[in-house]
Amino acid sequence: MSYQRAFSLQGVTKEFPGVRALDKASLDVEVGEVHGLVGENGAGKSTVVKVLAGVYQPDAGLVTIGGETLSPITPDTVHAAGVRFVHQELHLVPHFTVAESVFLGQERSGRLGLNTKAMREETEAFLHDMLGVDMPSSRLIRDLTTAERKLVQIARALIDEAAKVVVFDEPTAPLASDEIETVMSAIRRLTEQDIAILYVSHYLSEITDICDRVTVFRQGKTVGVFDTITDQSGRDLVYAMVGRDIADMFPVKGDRVAGPGLEVVGLSDGRAFANISLHVEKGEILGIAGLIGSGREELIDTIYGLRKAQTGTFQLEGEPLAIKSAAQAVDAGIVLVPRDRRHDGLVLPMTMAENVTLATLDQNTSLGLENRRVARERTEAQITALDIRPPDPDVVTRLLSGGNQQKVVLARWMVTSARVFIFDDPTVGVDVGAKSEIYQLIDDLSAGGACVIVSSSDPVELQGICDRIVIMMRGDIIGELQTEDLSVDELVSAITGARDIKNLTDAD
Amino acid sequence: METSTSTNMIWVLLQRFGFLLVFAAFFGLFAVWNPVFLQGGNLLNVIEGSAVLMIIALGMTLIVATGGIDLSVGIALDFGAAFAVVALKSYGMDWFGAACAGLIGGSIVGLFNAILVIGLRVSPFLATLSTFFIGSSVQRIFTNGGGPISHRRMPEEFRNLALGDIYGVPTEAVIATVLVVLYFLVLERSIWGRRIHAMGMQRSAAIVAGIRVNRILILCFIVASMTCAAGGLIAAANIRMFTPLSGFSYLLDAIAAVFVGAALHPRGRPNVLGTVAGVLFLGMVANGLNLMGLNFNTKDALQGIILVSALALAVAQQRARNPLVS
């Protein structure tokens, strides 16, 4: 096969006030390959994607697509050259149907206005033939699962069949582990059509799984191009990304205080789960595992008072407790680091200091007026403690990377005197380096005597940091596993129901 | 860049100081066109004439900051005026009792909005629109078809709310200024203001942070409507009567002022000082166009054109400051 260059970036530099996001970076992607792009947060991955999308104008360097040097680089010229994007965010209108979403902005019209029948048929055919799923095109977006929405988004980018280069930006970030394969196999099918794919992801297992070649960015520079990728490449990639070896992602457990913590008895929300009882001791990290639809997310929301409970009681350190709203939970010392930090965790247009102090405003006040100096000092203390970058309390949180945004959410709860920390998918969209730091912080909290609950779709993460894991399926807790001597494979087979949990525990 | 030309320079200047330059340009234009514009009496007129709009726009700023909008500000103003005039005329209350009655009357409107928005989960736009329809009808029924309720022998103290002065400064300007200061402190400097802005920008994140958003929203609707009722007191004192549905004329100007103010903010937030600038800008343009002796019918069009150009510049200004926010 004669390699044909689909696109290349040469010596691209992009500066923002105070930051050089890209520093003579280069990237070559060939037709018919899946090319991985990896790097820590802030390495310049998203800047490259935005340069390629025509959103940012590079200060220097060339962008060549299909042999033609693009000038000017605007969203229109890029689109005309056949570059399509599948963004991390879903950007779909909840009240539109699948067909309407796929054809939004590129509607088919017949003699009598919109040709809805053709659009419905084409959508279903495309989803079936190209992506391997069957989905009625009249369903509403709001009724779809996250994975299904992702497929709709892919269909939308590719339905015009003019795509030459497709950029996937963290395509699996919002997905549960069992949903990932659906999207991955859809991507594999695409390479058979002479399409070049740029695959940007934090998940190295996916990268080694699907990519033919990989380019590694660090601090805005291209630091390595791997021409052969095997299952064993992960370690080399991490080394190239962070410039050092991460021997162990997960912290080593030390001694713990003990004592009664949070106890939940007979909790039901009347829809997603029923009669759930669980408890987490002080100094313990309890994991909650479960696929999408297992009721795991709804359970977390209900414990935190975001959803109404139908039945159920709470006890914290032996004292009965009523949780009917998030405000009550926070008052009781129960805090949540939500799964969707950009939506539920942070007020993105606000500054870091404003977000860090949002839950503790009462403490930074004199006569009801906010004492900004105290707020700043508290934020600066947290910046040092959590190593948040850039270390500027006045930076708008929208501009921070995923890992640093998560640290800001965490910092907000660190300044409270919380006793129970609930983490819901704490490292989604967070790079390897920051991930390890967040695990350390979670472990520190628990070592300090806090009760910690980690609900996660990542079995590696659960196995790595939790002491004990409860497994949910169809709104029920189907079992409990101690993580000592538990392998990730065993955990996965328990979560997916491939193996009975009784057999697992008996085997010990 | 080497190719920078003088047009480039002007563009840079416009981007950096856009709104201020437009403000100054029109100020100069009006002053040259008709020297009366610059006379102390006229400028005071602009400020005095803007007082009621300023008060209404403050209430609107509060609701827009919570992430909603209030189309019933005029109704709150009418209720304030109606309750006060009826209290004076039919119940013989003194000025203070009447003023309290007016504020309570206005708060009914806010409470009703809060019930619709929080209790029934109607969006603020539709909820306050319903309040607007219902409130308008109530006024017509109460006045048997919309006739004014006049009160010629209004107590001097009450009339002074509009016509009096405190150390030479018109009372209504003093009231408006006091409210501006209070609103500024609460919305821009207090912890409640931070919570209000947080819920306005990202409601779900505010909830997760433990902020009692419903409680804040109820209070905001009540406070905003009482503020508008205070505007109603001044309006009633000014003309010694309650004219049904007269509050409506302030609605669109108040919305315009608040959004001009938000556009002036470096991060596009609705804010008190911006609203003040918006109100004064609208007041200046209206007064200036009047003094130019323009045809009454073309005035609104000109006002619209001026508003759009000022806003476009304000947005350009924001972009110049924050290149990362596209």
Short mmCIF file of N, CA and C in Angstrom, two decimals, chain B residues 77-203:
data_model
loop_
_atom_site.label_atom_id
_atom_site.label_comp_id
_atom_site.label_asym_id
_atom_site.label_seq_id
_atom_site.Cartn_x
_atom_site.Cartn_y
_atom_site.Cartn_z
N LEU B 77 -44.46 47.69 39.39
CA LEU B 77 -44.49 49.15 39.52
C LEU B 77 -45.94 49.63 39.68
N ASP B 78 -46.85 49.11 38.82
CA ASP B 78 -48.25 49.51 38.88
C ASP B 78 -48.85 49.16 40.24
N PHE B 79 -48.57 47.95 40.72
CA PHE B 79 -49.13 47.53 42.01
C PHE B 79 -48.63 48.44 43.13
N GLY B 80 -47.34 48.77 43.07
CA GLY B 80 -46.78 49.68 44.08
C GLY B 80 -47.54 50.99 44.08
N ALA B 81 -47.73 51.55 42.90
CA ALA B 81 -48.42 52.84 42.78
C ALA B 81 -49.87 52.71 43.24
N ALA B 82 -50.55 51.65 42.80
CA ALA B 82 -51.96 51.48 43.11
C ALA B 82 -52.17 51.32 44.61
N PHE B 83 -51.41 50.44 45.23
CA PHE B 83 -51.59 50.21 46.67
C PHE B 83 -51.33 51.49 47.45
N ALA B 84 -50.31 52.25 47.05
CA ALA B 84 -49.99 53.47 47.78
C ALA B 84 -51.10 54.50 47.63
N VAL B 85 -51.57 54.69 46.38
CA VAL B 85 -52.60 55.71 46.14
C VAL B 85 -53.89 55.34 46.87
N VAL B 86 -54.27 54.06 46.80
CA VAL B 86 -55.50 53.63 47.48
C VAL B 86 -55.33 53.77 49.00
N ALA B 87 -54.15 53.45 49.51
CA ALA B 87 -53.92 53.59 50.96
C ALA B 87 -54.07 55.03 51.39
N LEU B 88 -53.57 55.95 50.57
CA LEU B 88 -53.67 57.37 50.91
C LEU B 88 -55.11 57.85 50.79
N LYS B 89 -55.75 57.48 49.69
CA LYS B 89 -57.03 58.06 49.34
C LYS B 89 -58.17 57.41 50.14
N SER B 90 -58.23 56.08 50.14
CA SER B 90 -59.38 55.41 50.73
C SER B 90 -59.17 55.09 52.21
N TYR B 91 -57.92 54.92 52.62
CA TYR B 91 -57.71 54.53 54.01
C TYR B 91 -57.07 55.64 54.83
N GLY B 92 -56.78 56.76 54.19
CA GLY B 92 -56.26 57.92 54.88
C GLY B 92 -54.93 57.68 55.59
N MET B 93 -54.14 56.78 55.07
CA MET B 93 -52.84 56.52 55.71
C MET B 93 -51.90 57.71 55.51
N ASP B 94 -50.89 57.79 56.37
CA ASP B 94 -49.87 58.82 56.14
C ASP B 94 -48.89 58.33 55.07
N TRP B 95 -47.93 59.17 54.73
CA TRP B 95 -47.06 58.85 53.60
C TRP B 95 -46.28 57.57 53.83
N PHE B 96 -45.88 57.36 55.10
CA PHE B 96 -45.04 56.19 55.38
C PHE B 96 -45.85 54.91 55.26
N GLY B 97 -47.06 54.93 55.84
CA GLY B 97 -47.94 53.77 55.73
C GLY B 97 -48.24 53.45 54.28
N ALA B 98 -48.48 54.51 53.50
CA ALA B 98 -48.81 54.32 52.09
C ALA B 98 -47.61 53.72 51.34
N ALA B 99 -46.42 54.22 51.67
CA ALA B 99 -45.22 53.69 51.01
C ALA B 99 -45.07 52.21 51.32
N CYS B 100 -45.28 51.85 52.60
CA CYS B 100 -45.18 50.44 52.98
C CYS B 100 -46.23 49.62 52.24
N ALA B 101 -47.45 50.14 52.18
CA ALA B 101 -48.52 49.43 51.47
C ALA B 101 -48.11 49.20 50.02
N GLY B 102 -47.51 50.22 49.40
CA GLY B 102 -47.07 50.09 48.01
C GLY B 102 -46.03 48.99 47.85
N LEU B 103 -45.04 48.96 48.77
CA LEU B 103 -43.99 47.95 48.67
C LEU B 103 -44.58 46.55 48.86
N ILE B 104 -45.52 46.43 49.81
CA ILE B 104 -46.14 45.12 50.03
C ILE B 104 -46.94 44.71 48.78
N GLY B 105 -47.66 45.69 48.22
CA GLY B 105 -48.40 45.41 46.99
C GLY B 105 -47.49 44.88 45.90
N GLY B 106 -46.31 45.52 45.76
CA GLY B 106 -45.36 45.06 44.75
C GLY B 106 -44.85 43.66 45.04
N SER B 107 -44.65 43.38 46.32
CA SER B 107 -44.07 42.08 46.66
C SER B 107 -45.03 40.94 46.32
N ILE B 108 -46.33 41.23 46.25
CA ILE B 108 -47.29 40.20 45.83
C ILE B 108 -46.91 39.68 44.45
N VAL B 109 -46.52 40.61 43.58
CA VAL B 109 -46.15 40.23 42.22
C VAL B 109 -44.94 39.29 42.23
N GLY B 110 -43.94 39.64 43.05
CA GLY B 110 -42.75 38.80 43.13
C GLY B 110 -43.05 37.43 43.69
N LEU B 111 -43.91 37.41 44.71
CA LEU B 111 -44.29 36.15 45.34
C LEU B 111 -45.00 35.26 44.33
N PHE B 112 -45.88 35.88 43.54
CA PHE B 112 -46.61 35.13 42.52
C PHE B 112 -45.63 34.54 41.50
N ASN B 113 -44.67 35.36 41.07
CA ASN B 113 -43.64 34.86 40.14
C ASN B 113 -42.89 33.68 40.75
N ALA B 114 -42.53 33.82 42.03
CA ALA B 114 -41.75 32.77 42.69
C ALA B 114 -42.55 31.47 42.74
N ILE B 115 -43.86 31.60 43.01
CA ILE B 115 -44.69 30.38 43.06
C ILE B 115 -44.71 29.70 41.69
N LEU B 116 -44.85 30.50 40.64
CA LEU B 116 -44.88 29.92 39.29
C LEU B 116 -43.55 29.28 38.94
N VAL B 117 -42.46 29.98 39.24
CA VAL B 117 -41.15 29.50 38.79
C VAL B 117 -40.67 28.33 39.64
N ILE B 118 -40.85 28.42 40.96
CA ILE B 118 -40.30 27.38 41.82
C ILE B 118 -41.33 26.29 42.09
N GLY B 119 -42.56 26.70 42.41
CA GLY B 119 -43.58 25.71 42.72
C GLY B 119 -44.02 24.93 41.50
N LEU B 120 -44.29 25.65 40.42
CA LEU B 120 -44.82 24.98 39.23
C LEU B 120 -43.76 24.73 38.17
N ARG B 121 -42.53 25.18 38.43
CA ARG B 121 -41.40 24.95 37.52
C ARG B 121 -41.63 25.49 36.11
N VAL B 122 -42.32 26.63 36.05
CA VAL B 122 -42.47 27.32 34.76
C VAL B 122 -41.21 28.15 34.54
N SER B 123 -40.75 28.27 33.30
CA SER B 123 -39.54 29.07 33.06
C SER B 123 -39.83 30.53 33.41
N PRO B 124 -38.81 31.24 33.90
CA PRO B 124 -39.04 32.63 34.31
C PRO B 124 -39.68 33.48 33.21
N PHE B 125 -39.26 33.25 31.98
CA PHE B 125 -39.81 34.05 30.87
C PHE B 125 -41.33 33.88 30.80
N LEU B 126 -41.78 32.62 30.77
CA LEU B 126 -43.21 32.37 30.63
C LEU B 126 -43.97 32.70 31.92
N ALA B 127 -43.34 32.43 33.06
CA ALA B 127 -44.00 32.72 34.34
C ALA B 127 -44.27 34.21 34.47
N THR B 128 -43.24 35.04 34.20
CA THR B 128 -43.43 36.47 34.38
C THR B 128 -44.30 37.04 33.27
N LEU B 129 -44.30 36.37 32.11
CA LEU B 129 -45.23 36.80 31.05
C LEU B 129 -46.67 36.57 31.51
N SER B 130 -46.93 35.41 32.13
CA SER B 130 -48.27 35.14 32.66
C SER B 130 -48.64 36.17 33.72
N THR B 131 -47.68 36.44 34.60
CA THR B 131 -47.93 37.45 35.63
C THR B 131 -48.27 38.79 34.98
N PHE B 132 -47.57 39.09 33.90
CA PHE B 132 -47.83 40.34 33.19
C PHE B 132 -49.28 40.38 32.67
N PHE B 133 -49.71 39.27 32.03
CA PHE B 133 -51.09 39.23 31.52
C PHE B 133 -52.10 39.34 32.66
N ILE B 134 -51.90 38.50 33.68
CA ILE B 134 -52.86 38.48 34.78
C ILE B 134 -52.88 39.83 35.49
N GLY B 135 -51.68 40.36 35.76
CA GLY B 135 -51.59 41.63 36.47
C GLY B 135 -52.24 42.77 35.70
N SER B 136 -52.08 42.75 34.37
CA SER B 136 -52.69 43.81 33.54
C SER B 136 -54.20 43.74 33.67
N SER B 137 -54.71 42.51 33.60
CA SER B 137 -56.15 42.33 33.66
C SER B 137 -56.71 42.75 35.02
N VAL B 138 -56.00 42.37 36.07
CA VAL B 138 -56.43 42.74 37.42
C VAL B 138 -56.58 44.26 37.53
N GLN B 139 -55.60 44.96 36.95
CA GLN B 139 -55.67 46.43 37.04
C GLN B 139 -56.88 46.97 36.29
N ARG B 140 -57.17 46.40 35.12
CA ARG B 140 -58.33 46.88 34.36
C ARG B 140 -59.62 46.61 35.11
N ILE B 141 -59.71 45.42 35.70
CA ILE B 141 -60.93 45.09 36.44
C ILE B 141 -61.08 46.02 37.64
N PHE B 142 -59.99 46.22 38.34
CA PHE B 142 -60.03 47.03 39.56
C PHE B 142 -60.42 48.47 39.25
N THR B 143 -60.01 48.97 38.09
CA THR B 143 -60.30 50.37 37.75
C THR B 143 -61.47 50.48 36.78
N ASN B 144 -62.24 49.41 36.66
CA ASN B 144 -63.37 49.41 35.74
C ASN B 144 -62.97 49.83 34.33
N GLY B 145 -61.95 49.23 33.81
CA GLY B 145 -61.62 49.47 32.42
C GLY B 145 -60.38 50.30 32.20
N GLY B 146 -59.66 50.63 33.24
CA GLY B 146 -58.36 51.25 33.02
C GLY B 146 -58.29 52.75 33.28
N GLY B 147 -59.33 53.31 33.89
CA GLY B 147 -59.27 54.73 34.21
C GLY B 147 -58.30 54.98 35.36
N PRO B 148 -57.63 56.12 35.35
CA PRO B 148 -56.68 56.40 36.43
C PRO B 148 -57.40 56.68 37.76
N ILE B 149 -56.73 56.46 38.87
CA ILE B 149 -57.24 56.85 40.18
C ILE B 149 -56.41 58.04 40.62
N SER B 150 -56.99 59.19 40.60
CA SER B 150 -56.19 60.36 40.95
C SER B 150 -56.46 60.78 42.39
N HIS B 151 -55.51 61.46 42.96
CA HIS B 151 -55.62 61.86 44.36
C HIS B 151 -55.00 63.24 44.47
N ARG B 152 -55.87 64.25 44.24
CA ARG B 152 -55.37 65.62 44.17
C ARG B 152 -54.75 66.08 45.49
N ARG B 153 -55.40 65.67 46.60
CA ARG B 153 -54.91 66.17 47.89
C ARG B 153 -53.90 65.20 48.51
N MET B 154 -52.96 64.81 47.69
CA MET B 154 -51.92 63.90 48.15
C MET B 154 -51.06 64.61 49.20
N PRO B 155 -50.74 63.93 50.32
CA PRO B 155 -49.92 64.60 51.35
C PRO B 155 -48.60 65.09 50.77
N GLU B 156 -48.18 66.24 51.27
CA GLU B 156 -46.95 66.86 50.80
C GLU B 156 -45.75 65.91 50.90
N GLU B 157 -45.68 65.17 52.03
CA GLU B 157 -44.52 64.29 52.24
C GLU B 157 -44.45 63.22 51.14
N PHE B 158 -45.63 62.71 50.76
CA PHE B 158 -45.63 61.67 49.73
C PHE B 158 -45.23 62.27 48.39
N ARG B 159 -45.78 63.45 48.10
CA ARG B 159 -45.43 64.11 46.83
C ARG B 159 -43.93 64.37 46.75
N ASN B 160 -43.33 64.62 47.93
CA ASN B 160 -41.90 64.93 47.93
C ASN B 160 -41.03 63.76 47.49
N LEU B 161 -41.58 62.55 47.52
CA LEU B 161 -40.81 61.42 47.02
C LEU B 161 -40.36 61.68 45.59
N ALA B 162 -41.21 62.40 44.85
CA ALA B 162 -40.86 62.71 43.47
C ALA B 162 -40.38 64.14 43.30
N LEU B 163 -41.02 65.05 44.01
CA LEU B 163 -40.78 66.46 43.69
C LEU B 163 -39.87 67.17 44.69
N GLY B 164 -39.63 66.53 45.83
CA GLY B 164 -38.81 67.19 46.84
C GLY B 164 -37.34 67.12 46.52
N ASP B 165 -36.56 67.68 47.42
CA ASP B 165 -35.13 67.52 47.25
C ASP B 165 -34.47 67.39 48.61
N ILE B 166 -33.31 66.77 48.65
CA ILE B 166 -32.53 66.64 49.88
C ILE B 166 -31.23 67.36 49.65
N TYR B 167 -31.05 68.47 50.37
CA TYR B 167 -29.88 69.34 50.16
C TYR B 167 -29.73 69.68 48.68
N GLY B 168 -30.84 69.96 48.02
CA GLY B 168 -30.77 70.41 46.63
C GLY B 168 -30.75 69.30 45.60
N VAL B 169 -30.61 68.07 46.07
CA VAL B 169 -30.63 66.96 45.11
C VAL B 169 -32.04 66.38 45.09
N PRO B 170 -32.61 66.21 43.90
CA PRO B 170 -33.98 65.69 43.82
C PRO B 170 -34.11 64.36 44.57
N THR B 171 -35.20 64.23 45.33
CA THR B 171 -35.37 63.03 46.16
C THR B 171 -35.31 61.75 45.34
N GLU B 172 -35.95 61.79 44.16
CA GLU B 172 -35.98 60.53 43.39
C GLU B 172 -34.57 60.12 42.97
N ALA B 173 -33.71 61.11 42.67
CA ALA B 173 -32.32 60.77 42.33
C ALA B 173 -31.62 60.20 43.55
N VAL B 174 -31.94 60.76 44.75
CA VAL B 174 -31.33 60.25 45.98
C VAL B 174 -31.76 58.80 46.21
N ILE B 175 -33.07 58.54 46.07
CA ILE B 175 -33.58 57.17 46.28
C ILE B 175 -32.90 56.21 45.30
N ALA B 176 -32.84 56.62 44.04
CA ALA B 176 -32.23 55.76 43.03
C ALA B 176 -30.76 55.49 43.38
N THR B 177 -30.07 56.54 43.82
CA THR B 177 -28.65 56.37 44.13
C THR B 177 -28.46 55.43 45.31
N VAL B 178 -29.29 55.61 46.35
CA VAL B 178 -29.19 54.73 47.52
C VAL B 178 -29.41 53.28 47.09
N LEU B 179 -30.43 53.07 46.24
CA LEU B 179 -30.71 51.71 45.78
C LEU B 179 -29.55 51.16 44.95
N VAL B 180 -28.95 52.03 44.12
CA VAL B 180 -27.80 51.58 43.31
C VAL B 180 -26.69 51.09 44.24
N VAL B 181 -26.41 51.88 45.29
CA VAL B 181 -25.33 51.51 46.21
C VAL B 181 -25.67 50.18 46.90
N LEU B 182 -26.92 50.07 47.40
CA LEU B 182 -27.32 48.83 48.07
C LEU B 182 -27.20 47.63 47.12
N TYR B 183 -27.73 47.81 45.92
CA TYR B 183 -27.67 46.71 44.95
C TYR B 183 -26.24 46.35 44.62
N PHE B 184 -25.40 47.38 44.49
CA PHE B 184 -24.00 47.11 44.16
C PHE B 184 -23.37 46.26 45.27
N LEU B 185 -23.60 46.69 46.53
CA LEU B 185 -22.99 45.96 47.63
C LEU B 185 -23.49 44.52 47.68
N VAL B 186 -24.80 44.35 47.52
CA VAL B 186 -25.35 43.00 47.64
C VAL B 186 -24.93 42.13 46.45
N LEU B 187 -25.11 42.66 45.25
CA LEU B 187 -24.91 41.81 44.08
C LEU B 187 -23.43 41.64 43.71
N GLU B 188 -22.61 42.66 43.95
CA GLU B 188 -21.22 42.59 43.47
C GLU B 188 -20.21 42.40 44.59
N ARG B 189 -20.61 42.61 45.83
CA ARG B 189 -19.60 42.53 46.89
C ARG B 189 -19.96 41.57 48.01
N SER B 190 -21.20 41.09 48.03
CA SER B 190 -21.58 40.24 49.17
C SER B 190 -21.56 38.77 48.77
N ILE B 191 -21.62 37.92 49.78
CA ILE B 191 -21.62 36.48 49.52
C ILE B 191 -22.93 36.06 48.85
N TRP B 192 -24.04 36.81 49.14
CA TRP B 192 -25.30 36.45 48.47
C TRP B 192 -25.19 36.73 46.98
N GLY B 193 -24.50 37.83 46.66
CA GLY B 193 -24.32 38.17 45.25
C GLY B 193 -23.55 37.08 44.53
N ARG B 194 -22.51 36.56 45.20
CA ARG B 194 -21.72 35.49 44.59
C ARG B 194 -22.59 34.28 44.31
N ARG B 195 -23.46 33.97 45.28
CA ARG B 195 -24.34 32.81 45.09
C ARG B 195 -25.32 33.06 43.96
N ILE B 196 -25.85 34.28 43.90
CA ILE B 196 -26.80 34.61 42.83
C ILE B 196 -26.13 34.48 41.47
N HIS B 197 -24.93 35.05 41.33
CA HIS B 197 -24.22 34.95 40.05
C HIS B 197 -23.91 33.50 39.71
N ALA B 198 -23.51 32.73 40.73
CA ALA B 198 -23.17 31.32 40.48
C ALA B 198 -24.38 30.58 39.95
N MET B 199 -25.54 30.77 40.58
CA MET B 199 -26.71 30.02 40.12
C MET B 199 -27.18 30.53 38.76
N GLY B 200 -26.94 31.81 38.49
CA GLY B 200 -27.33 32.35 37.19
C GLY B 200 -26.47 31.78 36.08
N MET B 201 -25.19 31.56 36.38
CA MET B 201 -24.28 31.09 35.33
C MET B 201 -24.33 29.59 35.16
N GLN B 202 -24.44 28.86 36.25
CA GLN B 202 -24.45 27.40 36.14
C GLN B 202 -25.21 26.82 37.32
N ARG B 203 -26.51 26.75 37.12
CA ARG B 203 -27.41 26.39 38.20
C ARG B 203 -27.07 25.05 38.83
#
